[in-house]
Amino acid sequence: MAAATLPRMSPSLRWSQSSQSGCAMLSTYVSYRPRFHPGRFSVSAVLYSSSQVNQSAKFVDASKRGNLTPLYQCIYADQLTPVLAYRCLVNEDDHETPSFLFESVESEAETPTVGRYSVIGANPAMEIIAMENSVTIMNHLEGWRTQEHSEEPMMIAQTITEKFYPRHMDELPEVFCGGWVGYFSYDTVRYGDKRLTFSNAPVDDRNLPDVYLGLYDDVLVFDHIEKKIYVIHWVQLDRFSSTEEAIDNGTNRLQSLLSKVYDIVNPRLSAGSVEPKRCSKGELQSRESETYEKAIHSAKKHIMTGDVQQLSLSQRFERRTFSDPFEVYRTLSIANPSPFMAYLQGRGSVLVASSHDILTHVEPKRKFVNGTHNGRVSEVGRLENGVLRKQVFNGMKHYSEQIALADLAKTDVRKVTDVGSTCCDVLQTALPSETVTGAPKIRAMELIDELEVNRRGLYGGGIGSISFSGNMDIALSPKTIVFPTGNNFDTLLTYKNQKNRREWVAHIQAGTSITADTDVRDVARECQSEAHAVARAIDLAESSFLDKDFS
């Protein structure tokens, strides 16, 4: 089979030939390496690190019981924040390098508090991109790429990691420290249920992956309570001829990761101007508003005839902005604090996500789904808009319906909580949640295919991580802003002659649950209110980081 040289890698590294279909956006991978400034290095503050002899001894012992072993170093976190550390790994004008930043704000108390851990990664060792049944796998360590047809793309990550026998160090925190990070779209249900085919799905107008995963063997974990950072590199022993060679290579990789966050001049980020109460509401546009109202009328007819009990319909809104997606992420802790906040750069898009709800959480010895939508009720006391407050309290019937749907999700997942089930089994059963489809689930999704204009993409899917150790944390993703990075032919390339800014078109999907007594106008207004609540992060980013005369 003919071979082609992988761009930006050694000519000696080669990949297998693959079709050009669906791969245009895969050819722009650039591995960012920060600029070094000799003579201006900062001092690395090491909190503790096992001696080389002790580290090697542990490594050798672990290698006898597995083939995937972490090397790590723990450093003080008093000179870095998660946002700054991410910027050390990925340049501010780079929106293509696969990378992520996960954080958390716990808001159960009256005063929100920062979650204990933040996790950061960039430049994955491997990537999986599934577009319907066409799957592209890229191995950046070995320099090859393959494309194949798969009836079960969600199982590919599991197949790859089945060859790994990870050995976890007791000193590492019980949180994601390495493995798969990415998302699973609403349409992944079509892999497991043949009644829902891609051919019957709405138009795919964005050409974004249905499954996107990156395998991260370099990870930074911030512990905000103990004020330290775990700098972690996982070594795949099978890639080396001896344990000594593996230790040498792993140590060099670990030191390289350390140098990116400490041995360079830290990038400067705009301080912004935090004035949330003076933040103006930007304009949201929807090309689907008329179609959406017609779809609500049709949904009510199906409900009244007993075809379905309940149906959740959504529409997509667009918001144009000159704010950078990372600036929008920086405002999340103010605009929409939640237990799961994510900034994810993947293939074809940048995602800014905020979620109050767990879709699936898997531990090696137990599996469960927590689909309760208690986030909105807990926010009622903090709502400043009296009209919206009234709408929320008047919507308690809607809330009770969502709880009922969440119970259905829990019932579904109990079917796969036996000892032999896997993360993929649980995820395939849970996706998408009935809270964004309706009940019965399959019939509701068939009607969604008929009534909605475009594919939902990430709306109704999940975003999160599957660790080397087998733990999985996937959050529901209804409050996700999607910034497509592909070519838009009607966006401005500069902002007020500032070359460092460009215009973005942000996509926000919002939906509501339809019942027999639903008022069409009320549902349309509620849908728009949901979208404006998500877009508030963009509004705040504009007021914080753009000129005050921006309109």
Coordinates of C-alpha atoms in Angstrom, one line a residue:
M1 CA 0.0 0.0 0.0
A2 CA 1.3 3.4 -0.9
A3 CA 2.5 5.6 2.0
A4 CA 2.8 9.3 2.5
T5 CA 5.0 11.2 5.0
L6 CA 3.2 12.6 8.0
P7 CA 3.4 16.4 8.0
R8 CA 5.7 18.0 10.5
M9 CA 7.3 14.8 11.6
S10 CA 10.4 12.9 10.7
P11 CA 10.5 11.6 7.1
S12 CA 11.3 8.2 8.6
L13 CA 7.8 8.1 10.3
R14 CA 5.2 7.0 7.8
W15 CA 1.4 6.4 7.8
S16 CA -0.8 4.2 5.7
Q17 CA -2.7 5.6 2.8
S18 CA -6.3 6.6 3.5
S19 CA -9.3 8.1 1.7
Q20 CA -9.5 11.9 1.6
S21 CA -13.1 11.8 2.5
G22 CA -13.8 13.4 5.9
C23 CA -10.1 14.0 6.5
A24 CA -9.6 17.5 5.3
M25 CA -9.7 18.8 8.9
L26 CA -7.3 16.2 10.1
S27 CA -4.3 17.4 8.1
T28 CA -3.7 20.6 10.1
Y29 CA -2.3 19.0 13.3
V30 CA 0.5 21.2 14.6
S31 CA 2.3 20.3 17.8
Y32 CA 2.9 23.5 19.7
R33 CA 6.2 24.0 21.5
P34 CA 6.6 27.2 23.5
R35 CA 9.5 29.5 22.7
F36 CA 12.5 29.2 24.9
H37 CA 14.3 32.3 26.2
P38 CA 17.8 31.5 27.3
G39 CA 18.9 33.4 30.4
R40 CA 15.2 34.2 31.4
F41 CA 14.2 30.8 32.9
S42 CA 12.1 30.9 36.0
V43 CA 13.0 28.6 38.9
S44 CA 11.2 25.3 39.2
A45 CA 9.7 25.0 42.6
V46 CA 9.7 21.3 43.4
L47 CA 7.4 20.3 46.3
Y48 CA 8.7 16.7 46.4
S49 CA 10.1 14.2 44.0
S50 CA 11.2 10.7 44.5
S51 CA 14.9 10.3 44.0
Q52 CA 16.0 8.9 40.7
V53 CA 16.9 5.6 42.3
N54 CA 13.6 5.4 44.2
Q55 CA 11.6 6.5 41.2
S56 CA 13.4 3.9 39.0
A57 CA 12.9 1.2 41.6
K58 CA 9.2 1.8 41.7
F59 CA 9.0 1.9 37.9
V60 CA 10.8 -1.4 37.6
D61 CA 8.5 -3.0 40.2
A62 CA 5.4 -1.6 38.4
S63 CA 6.7 -2.8 35.0
K64 CA 6.7 -6.4 36.2
R65 CA 3.0 -6.2 36.8
G66 CA 1.9 -4.1 33.8
N67 CA 3.0 -2.4 30.6
L68 CA 1.8 1.2 31.3
T69 CA 3.4 3.0 34.1
P70 CA 3.3 6.7 35.2
L71 CA 6.3 8.9 36.0
Y72 CA 5.5 12.0 37.9
Q73 CA 6.8 15.0 39.7
C74 CA 4.9 17.2 42.2
I75 CA 5.6 20.9 42.2
Y76 CA 4.2 24.0 44.0
A77 CA 1.2 25.6 42.4
D78 CA 1.8 29.1 43.8
Q79 CA 3.2 30.4 40.6
L80 CA 0.6 29.0 38.2
T81 CA -3.1 28.9 37.7
P82 CA -4.8 26.2 35.5
V83 CA -5.6 28.9 32.9
L84 CA -2.0 30.1 32.8
A85 CA -0.7 26.5 32.7
Y86 CA -2.9 25.7 29.7
R87 CA -1.6 28.8 27.9
C88 CA 2.0 27.5 28.6
L89 CA 1.1 24.4 26.6
V90 CA -1.0 25.9 23.8
N91 CA -0.3 29.3 22.2
E92 CA -3.1 31.9 22.3
D93 CA -3.5 32.0 18.5
D94 CA -3.6 28.2 18.2
H95 CA -7.1 26.8 18.1
E96 CA -6.2 23.6 16.3
T97 CA -3.9 21.7 18.7
P98 CA -6.0 19.0 20.5
S99 CA -6.1 19.9 24.1
F100 CA -8.4 20.3 27.2
L101 CA -8.9 22.0 30.5
F102 CA -11.3 20.6 33.0
E103 CA -12.3 22.6 36.1
S104 CA -15.1 22.6 38.7
V105 CA -17.1 25.0 40.8
E106 CA -19.2 23.5 43.5
S107 CA -22.4 25.6 44.0
E108 CA -24.3 23.6 46.6
A109 CA -23.6 26.2 49.3
E110 CA -24.7 29.9 49.1
T111 CA -21.2 30.8 48.1
P112 CA -19.7 28.8 45.2
T113 CA -16.3 27.2 45.9
V114 CA -13.7 26.0 43.5
G115 CA -13.5 22.2 43.1
R116 CA -10.4 20.5 44.4
Y117 CA -8.9 19.4 41.1
S118 CA -8.3 20.9 37.7
V119 CA -6.9 18.8 34.9
I120 CA -5.0 19.9 31.8
G121 CA -3.6 18.1 28.7
A122 CA -2.3 18.9 25.2
N123 CA -0.9 17.1 22.2
P124 CA -2.5 13.6 22.6
A125 CA -0.5 10.5 21.8
M126 CA -3.4 9.2 19.7
E127 CA -6.8 10.4 18.3
I128 CA -10.0 8.7 17.2
I129 CA -12.4 10.6 15.0
A130 CA -15.6 8.9 13.9
M131 CA -17.9 10.5 11.4
E132 CA -20.9 8.2 11.1
N133 CA -19.2 4.8 10.4
S134 CA -16.0 6.2 9.0
V135 CA -13.3 6.1 11.6
T136 CA -9.9 7.7 11.4
I137 CA -7.2 6.7 14.0
M138 CA -4.0 8.7 14.3
N139 CA -1.0 7.6 16.3
H140 CA 1.2 10.7 16.7
L141 CA 3.9 8.8 18.7
E142 CA 4.6 6.4 15.8
G143 CA 3.5 8.7 13.0
W144 CA 0.8 6.7 11.2
R145 CA -2.9 7.2 10.3
T146 CA -5.5 4.7 9.2
Q147 CA -9.1 5.0 8.1
E148 CA -11.6 2.2 8.4
H149 CA -15.3 1.4 8.3
S150 CA -16.7 0.4 11.7
E151 CA -20.2 -0.7 12.8
E152 CA -19.2 0.1 16.4
P153 CA -16.9 3.1 16.5
M154 CA -17.5 3.6 20.2
M155 CA -15.7 0.3 20.9
I156 CA -12.5 1.3 19.2
A157 CA -11.0 3.2 22.1
Q158 CA -11.7 0.2 24.4
T159 CA -10.1 -2.1 21.8
I160 CA -6.9 0.1 21.8
T161 CA -6.7 0.3 25.6
E162 CA -7.3 -3.4 26.2
K163 CA -3.7 -4.0 25.4
F164 CA -2.7 -1.7 28.3
Y165 CA -2.2 -3.0 31.8
P166 CA -1.8 0.2 33.8
R167 CA -0.1 0.4 37.2
H168 CA -1.3 3.3 39.3
M169 CA 1.0 4.9 41.8
D170 CA -0.6 5.3 45.2
E171 CA 0.8 8.8 45.5
L172 CA -1.3 10.1 42.6
P173 CA -4.7 11.6 43.3
E174 CA -7.9 9.7 42.7
V175 CA -8.9 11.8 39.7
F176 CA -8.3 11.6 36.0
C177 CA -4.5 11.4 35.5
G178 CA -4.3 10.1 32.0
G179 CA -6.3 8.4 29.3
W180 CA -9.1 9.3 26.8
V181 CA -10.7 12.8 26.7
G182 CA -13.3 13.9 24.3
Y183 CA -17.0 13.8 23.5
F184 CA -19.8 11.5 22.2
S185 CA -22.5 13.2 20.2
Y186 CA -26.2 12.8 20.3
D187 CA -26.1 10.6 17.1
T188 CA -23.9 7.9 18.7
V189 CA -27.1 6.2 19.6
R190 CA -27.3 5.1 16.0
Y191 CA -24.3 2.8 16.4
G192 CA -26.2 0.6 18.9
D193 CA -29.8 0.8 17.7
K194 CA -30.3 0.0 14.0
R195 CA -33.8 1.5 14.1
L196 CA -32.2 4.9 14.1
T197 CA -30.1 5.2 11.0
F198 CA -27.8 8.0 9.8
S199 CA -29.7 8.0 6.5
N200 CA -32.9 9.1 8.3
A201 CA -31.1 11.7 10.5
P202 CA -31.5 15.4 9.8
V203 CA -29.0 17.2 7.6
D204 CA -25.4 17.3 8.9
D205 CA -24.5 20.9 8.0
R206 CA -21.3 21.2 10.1
N207 CA -19.4 18.0 9.3
L208 CA -18.2 17.6 12.9
P209 CA -17.2 14.2 14.4
D210 CA -19.8 12.0 16.0
V211 CA -17.1 10.7 18.3
Y212 CA -13.9 12.5 19.1
L213 CA -11.3 11.2 21.6
G214 CA -7.7 12.0 22.3
L215 CA -5.4 9.7 24.3
Y216 CA -3.4 11.9 26.7
D217 CA -0.2 10.4 28.2
D218 CA 1.0 13.9 29.5
V219 CA -1.3 15.5 32.1
L220 CA -1.2 18.2 34.7
V221 CA -3.4 17.8 37.8
F222 CA -3.9 20.8 40.1
D223 CA -4.8 20.1 43.7
H224 CA -6.3 23.4 44.9
I225 CA -6.5 22.3 48.5
E226 CA -2.9 21.2 49.0
K227 CA -1.7 23.9 46.5
K228 CA 0.4 21.5 44.3
I229 CA 0.6 20.3 40.7
Y230 CA 1.1 16.7 39.7
V231 CA 3.1 16.6 36.4
I232 CA 2.5 13.2 35.0
H233 CA 3.8 11.2 32.0
W234 CA 2.7 7.7 31.2
V235 CA 5.2 5.3 29.7
Q236 CA 4.1 2.6 27.3
L237 CA 6.7 -0.1 28.0
D238 CA 5.9 -2.2 24.9
R239 CA 7.5 0.6 22.8
F240 CA 10.9 0.0 24.3
S241 CA 13.4 -2.8 24.1
S242 CA 14.3 -2.6 27.8
T243 CA 13.1 -1.1 31.1
E244 CA 16.2 1.1 31.2
E245 CA 15.4 2.6 27.8
A246 CA 11.8 3.1 28.9
I247 CA 12.9 5.0 32.1
D248 CA 15.3 7.2 30.2
N249 CA 12.7 8.1 27.5
G250 CA 10.0 8.6 30.1
T251 CA 12.2 10.8 32.3
N252 CA 13.1 13.0 29.3
R253 CA 9.4 13.3 28.4
L254 CA 8.6 14.3 32.0
Q255 CA 11.3 16.9 32.1
S256 CA 10.1 18.3 28.8
L257 CA 6.6 18.6 30.2
L258 CA 7.9 20.3 33.3
S259 CA 10.0 22.8 31.2
K260 CA 6.9 23.9 29.3
V261 CA 5.2 25.2 32.4
Y262 CA 8.3 26.4 34.4
D263 CA 11.4 26.9 32.2
I264 CA 9.9 29.5 30.0
V265 CA 8.6 33.0 30.5
N266 CA 5.0 32.6 31.4
P267 CA 2.6 34.1 28.8
R268 CA 0.7 37.2 29.8
L269 CA -3.1 37.0 29.7
S270 CA -5.4 40.0 29.6
A271 CA -6.7 40.8 33.1
G272 CA -10.1 41.8 31.8
S273 CA -12.6 44.0 33.5
V274 CA -15.2 42.0 35.6
E275 CA -18.4 43.9 35.7
P276 CA -21.2 41.3 35.3
K277 CA -24.1 43.6 36.2
R278 CA -23.1 46.0 33.3
C279 CA -22.9 43.2 30.8
S280 CA -25.3 43.7 27.9
K281 CA -27.1 40.9 26.2
G282 CA -25.9 40.1 22.7
E283 CA -28.1 39.2 19.7
L284 CA -29.0 35.5 19.1
Q285 CA -30.1 34.4 15.7
S286 CA -32.0 31.3 14.7
R287 CA -32.8 30.2 11.2
E288 CA -35.1 27.6 12.6
S289 CA -37.6 29.7 14.6
E290 CA -40.6 29.2 12.2
T291 CA -39.8 25.6 11.6
Y292 CA -39.5 25.1 15.4
E293 CA -43.0 26.4 16.1
K294 CA -44.4 24.1 13.4
A295 CA -42.5 21.2 15.0
I296 CA -44.1 22.0 18.4
H297 CA -47.6 21.8 16.9
S298 CA -46.7 18.4 15.3
A299 CA -45.2 17.1 18.5
K300 CA -48.4 17.9 20.4
K301 CA -50.5 16.0 17.9
H302 CA -48.2 12.9 18.4
I303 CA -48.6 13.2 22.2
M304 CA -52.4 13.6 22.1
T305 CA -52.7 10.5 19.9
G306 CA -50.6 8.5 22.3
D307 CA -47.7 8.1 19.9
V308 CA -45.3 9.4 22.6
Q309 CA -45.7 10.5 26.2
Q310 CA -43.4 13.5 25.9
L311 CA -41.0 15.0 23.4
S312 CA -38.0 17.3 23.7
L313 CA -37.4 19.5 20.7
S314 CA -34.5 21.8 20.2
Q315 CA -33.2 24.5 17.8
R316 CA -29.8 26.0 17.1
F317 CA -29.0 29.6 17.7
E318 CA -26.0 31.5 16.4
R319 CA -24.0 34.2 18.1
R320 CA -21.3 36.2 16.4
T321 CA -18.5 37.5 18.6
F322 CA -14.9 38.8 18.4
S323 CA -14.2 37.3 21.8
D324 CA -11.8 34.4 21.7
P325 CA -13.3 31.0 22.8
F326 CA -10.8 30.8 25.6
E327 CA -11.9 34.2 26.9
V328 CA -15.4 32.9 26.9
Y329 CA -14.3 29.9 28.9
R330 CA -12.5 32.2 31.4
T331 CA -15.9 33.8 32.2
L332 CA -17.7 30.5 33.0
S333 CA -17.0 30.6 36.8
I334 CA -19.0 33.9 36.9
A335 CA -21.5 33.4 34.0
N336 CA -22.4 29.8 34.7
P337 CA -20.5 28.1 37.6
S338 CA -21.0 24.4 37.6
P339 CA -19.4 21.2 38.9
F340 CA -18.1 20.4 35.4
M341 CA -16.6 23.1 33.2
A342 CA -14.6 22.3 30.1
Y343 CA -12.5 23.9 27.4
L344 CA -11.8 21.3 24.7
Q345 CA -10.0 21.9 21.4
G346 CA -10.8 19.0 19.0
R347 CA -11.0 18.4 15.3
G348 CA -13.1 21.0 13.6
S349 CA -14.3 22.9 16.7
V350 CA -13.6 24.4 20.0
L351 CA -16.0 23.5 22.8
V352 CA -16.8 25.6 25.9
A353 CA -19.0 23.5 28.2
S354 CA -20.7 23.9 31.5
S355 CA -22.7 21.1 33.1
H356 CA -24.5 20.4 36.4
D357 CA -25.4 16.9 35.6
I358 CA -23.5 13.6 35.3
L359 CA -24.5 11.4 32.4
T360 CA -22.4 8.4 33.4
H361 CA -19.9 7.7 36.1
V362 CA -18.1 4.4 36.1
E363 CA -15.7 2.9 38.6
P364 CA -14.1 -0.5 38.3
K365 CA -16.5 -2.1 40.8
R366 CA -19.7 -0.1 40.2
K367 CA -21.5 1.8 37.5
F368 CA -24.3 4.3 37.7
V369 CA -26.1 7.2 35.9
N370 CA -27.1 10.3 37.7
G371 CA -29.4 12.2 35.3
T372 CA -31.2 14.5 37.7
H373 CA -31.7 18.0 36.5
N374 CA -31.4 19.7 39.9
G375 CA -29.1 22.4 38.6
R376 CA -31.9 24.7 37.4
V377 CA -33.9 24.5 40.6
S378 CA -30.8 25.3 42.8
E379 CA -30.3 28.4 40.6
V380 CA -33.8 29.8 41.3
G381 CA -32.7 31.6 44.4
R382 CA -29.9 33.3 42.5
L383 CA -32.0 34.5 39.5
E384 CA -32.0 38.2 39.2
N385 CA -34.7 38.4 36.5
G386 CA -38.1 38.4 38.2
V387 CA -39.9 37.3 35.1
L388 CA -37.6 34.3 34.6
R389 CA -38.0 33.5 38.3
K390 CA -41.7 33.3 37.9
Q391 CA -41.4 31.1 34.8
V392 CA -39.2 28.7 36.7
F393 CA -41.6 28.3 39.6
N394 CA -44.5 27.9 37.2
G395 CA -42.5 25.2 35.5
M396 CA -42.3 22.8 38.4
K397 CA -44.6 20.5 36.5
H398 CA -41.9 20.5 33.8
Y399 CA -39.3 19.8 36.4
S400 CA -41.2 16.8 37.8
E401 CA -41.4 15.5 34.2
Q402 CA -37.7 15.8 33.9
I403 CA -37.2 13.8 37.1
A404 CA -39.4 11.1 35.7
L405 CA -37.3 11.0 32.6
A406 CA -34.1 10.8 34.7
D407 CA -35.6 7.7 36.4
L408 CA -36.0 6.1 33.0
A409 CA -32.3 6.7 32.4
K410 CA -31.4 5.1 35.6
T411 CA -33.5 2.1 34.7
D412 CA -31.8 1.8 31.4
V413 CA -28.3 1.8 32.9
R414 CA -29.2 -0.9 35.4
K415 CA -29.4 -3.3 32.5
V416 CA -25.6 -3.1 32.0
T417 CA -24.3 -2.8 35.5
D418 CA -23.2 -6.4 35.7
V419 CA -19.6 -7.3 36.4
G420 CA -18.8 -8.1 32.8
S421 CA -20.0 -4.8 31.3
T422 CA -17.6 -2.0 30.1
C423 CA -17.5 1.7 30.0
C424 CA -18.7 1.6 26.4
D425 CA -21.7 -0.6 27.4
V426 CA -22.8 1.9 30.0
L427 CA -22.3 4.9 27.7
Q428 CA -24.1 3.4 24.8
T429 CA -27.1 2.6 27.0
A430 CA -27.1 6.1 28.6
L431 CA -26.7 8.1 25.4
P432 CA -28.7 10.2 24.8
S433 CA -30.5 10.9 28.0
E434 CA -34.3 10.8 28.0
T435 CA -34.2 14.4 29.4
V436 CA -33.2 15.6 25.9
T437 CA -35.3 13.2 23.8
G438 CA -38.6 12.3 25.5
A439 CA -40.3 9.0 26.2
P440 CA -40.5 6.3 25.0
K441 CA -36.9 7.1 23.9
I442 CA -36.6 5.4 20.5
R443 CA -39.9 6.6 19.2
A444 CA -39.2 10.1 20.5
M445 CA -35.9 10.1 18.6
E446 CA -37.6 9.0 15.4
L447 CA -39.9 12.0 15.7
I448 CA -36.9 14.3 16.4
D449 CA -35.3 13.1 13.2
E450 CA -38.5 14.1 11.3
L451 CA -39.1 17.4 13.0
E452 CA -35.7 19.0 13.6
V453 CA -33.8 20.8 10.8
N454 CA -30.2 19.9 11.5
R455 CA -28.3 17.3 13.5
R456 CA -27.9 18.1 17.1
G457 CA -24.2 17.3 17.3
L458 CA -23.0 17.5 20.9
Y459 CA -26.4 18.7 22.3
G460 CA -27.8 15.7 24.1
G461 CA -24.4 13.9 24.0
G462 CA -21.7 13.8 26.6
I463 CA -18.2 15.2 27.2
G464 CA -15.6 14.0 29.6
S465 CA -12.9 11.4 30.2
I466 CA -12.1 7.6 30.4
S467 CA -9.0 7.0 32.4
F468 CA -6.3 4.4 32.0
S469 CA -7.5 2.8 35.2
G470 CA -11.0 2.3 33.8
N471 CA -12.8 5.1 35.6
M472 CA -15.2 7.1 33.4
D473 CA -16.8 10.5 34.0
I474 CA -19.0 11.8 31.3
A475 CA -21.2 14.9 31.8
L476 CA -24.3 15.9 30.0
S477 CA -23.6 18.6 27.5
P478 CA -26.8 20.7 26.9
K479 CA -25.0 23.9 27.9
T480 CA -22.2 23.7 25.4
I481 CA -21.0 26.5 23.1
V482 CA -19.6 25.1 19.9
F483 CA -17.1 27.3 18.0
P484 CA -16.5 25.7 14.5
T485 CA -13.0 26.2 13.4
G486 CA -13.6 25.4 9.7
N487 CA -13.9 28.0 7.0
N488 CA -16.8 30.5 7.4
F489 CA -17.1 32.6 4.3
D490 CA -18.9 35.6 5.9
T491 CA -16.8 36.3 9.0
L492 CA -14.5 39.3 9.5
L493 CA -10.8 38.5 9.9
T494 CA -9.9 41.5 12.1
Y495 CA -11.5 43.6 14.8
K496 CA -10.9 47.3 14.6
N497 CA -7.7 46.7 12.7
Q498 CA -6.4 44.4 15.5
K499 CA -4.8 41.4 13.7
N500 CA -4.9 39.3 16.8
R501 CA -8.8 39.1 16.8
R502 CA -11.2 37.4 14.4
E503 CA -14.9 36.9 14.2
W504 CA -16.3 33.7 15.5
V505 CA -19.8 32.2 15.0
A506 CA -20.8 30.4 18.2
H507 CA -23.5 27.7 18.0
I508 CA -25.8 27.2 21.0
Q509 CA -28.5 24.5 20.9
A510 CA -31.4 24.9 23.3
G511 CA -34.6 22.8 23.7
T512 CA -37.6 22.3 25.9
S513 CA -39.9 19.4 26.8
I514 CA -43.3 19.3 24.9
T515 CA -46.5 17.9 26.5
A516 CA -50.1 17.9 25.4
D517 CA -50.9 21.2 27.2
T518 CA -47.8 23.0 26.0
D519 CA -48.2 26.6 24.9
V520 CA -46.3 27.1 21.7
R521 CA -45.3 30.7 22.4
D522 CA -44.2 29.9 26.0
V523 CA -42.0 27.1 24.8
A524 CA -40.4 29.2 22.1
R525 CA -39.6 31.9 24.7
E526 CA -38.3 29.4 27.2
C527 CA -36.0 27.9 24.5
Q528 CA -34.6 31.4 23.7
S529 CA -34.2 32.1 27.4
E530 CA -32.2 28.9 27.8
A531 CA -30.0 29.9 24.9
H532 CA -29.4 33.4 26.3
A533 CA -28.4 31.9 29.6
V534 CA -25.7 29.9 27.9
A535 CA -24.7 32.9 25.8
R536 CA -24.1 35.0 28.9
A537 CA -20.6 33.8 29.0
I538 CA -20.0 35.4 25.6
D539 CA -21.7 38.6 26.7
L540 CA -19.4 38.7 29.8
A541 CA -16.3 38.0 27.7
E542 CA -17.1 40.9 25.4
S543 CA -17.6 43.3 28.2
S544 CA -14.5 42.1 30.0
F545 CA -11.9 41.7 27.2
L546 CA -13.1 43.8 24.2
D547 CA -13.2 47.6 23.9
K548 CA -16.0 49.3 25.8
D549 CA -17.4 50.8 22.6
F550 CA -17.9 47.3 21.1
S551 CA -21.4 46.7 19.8

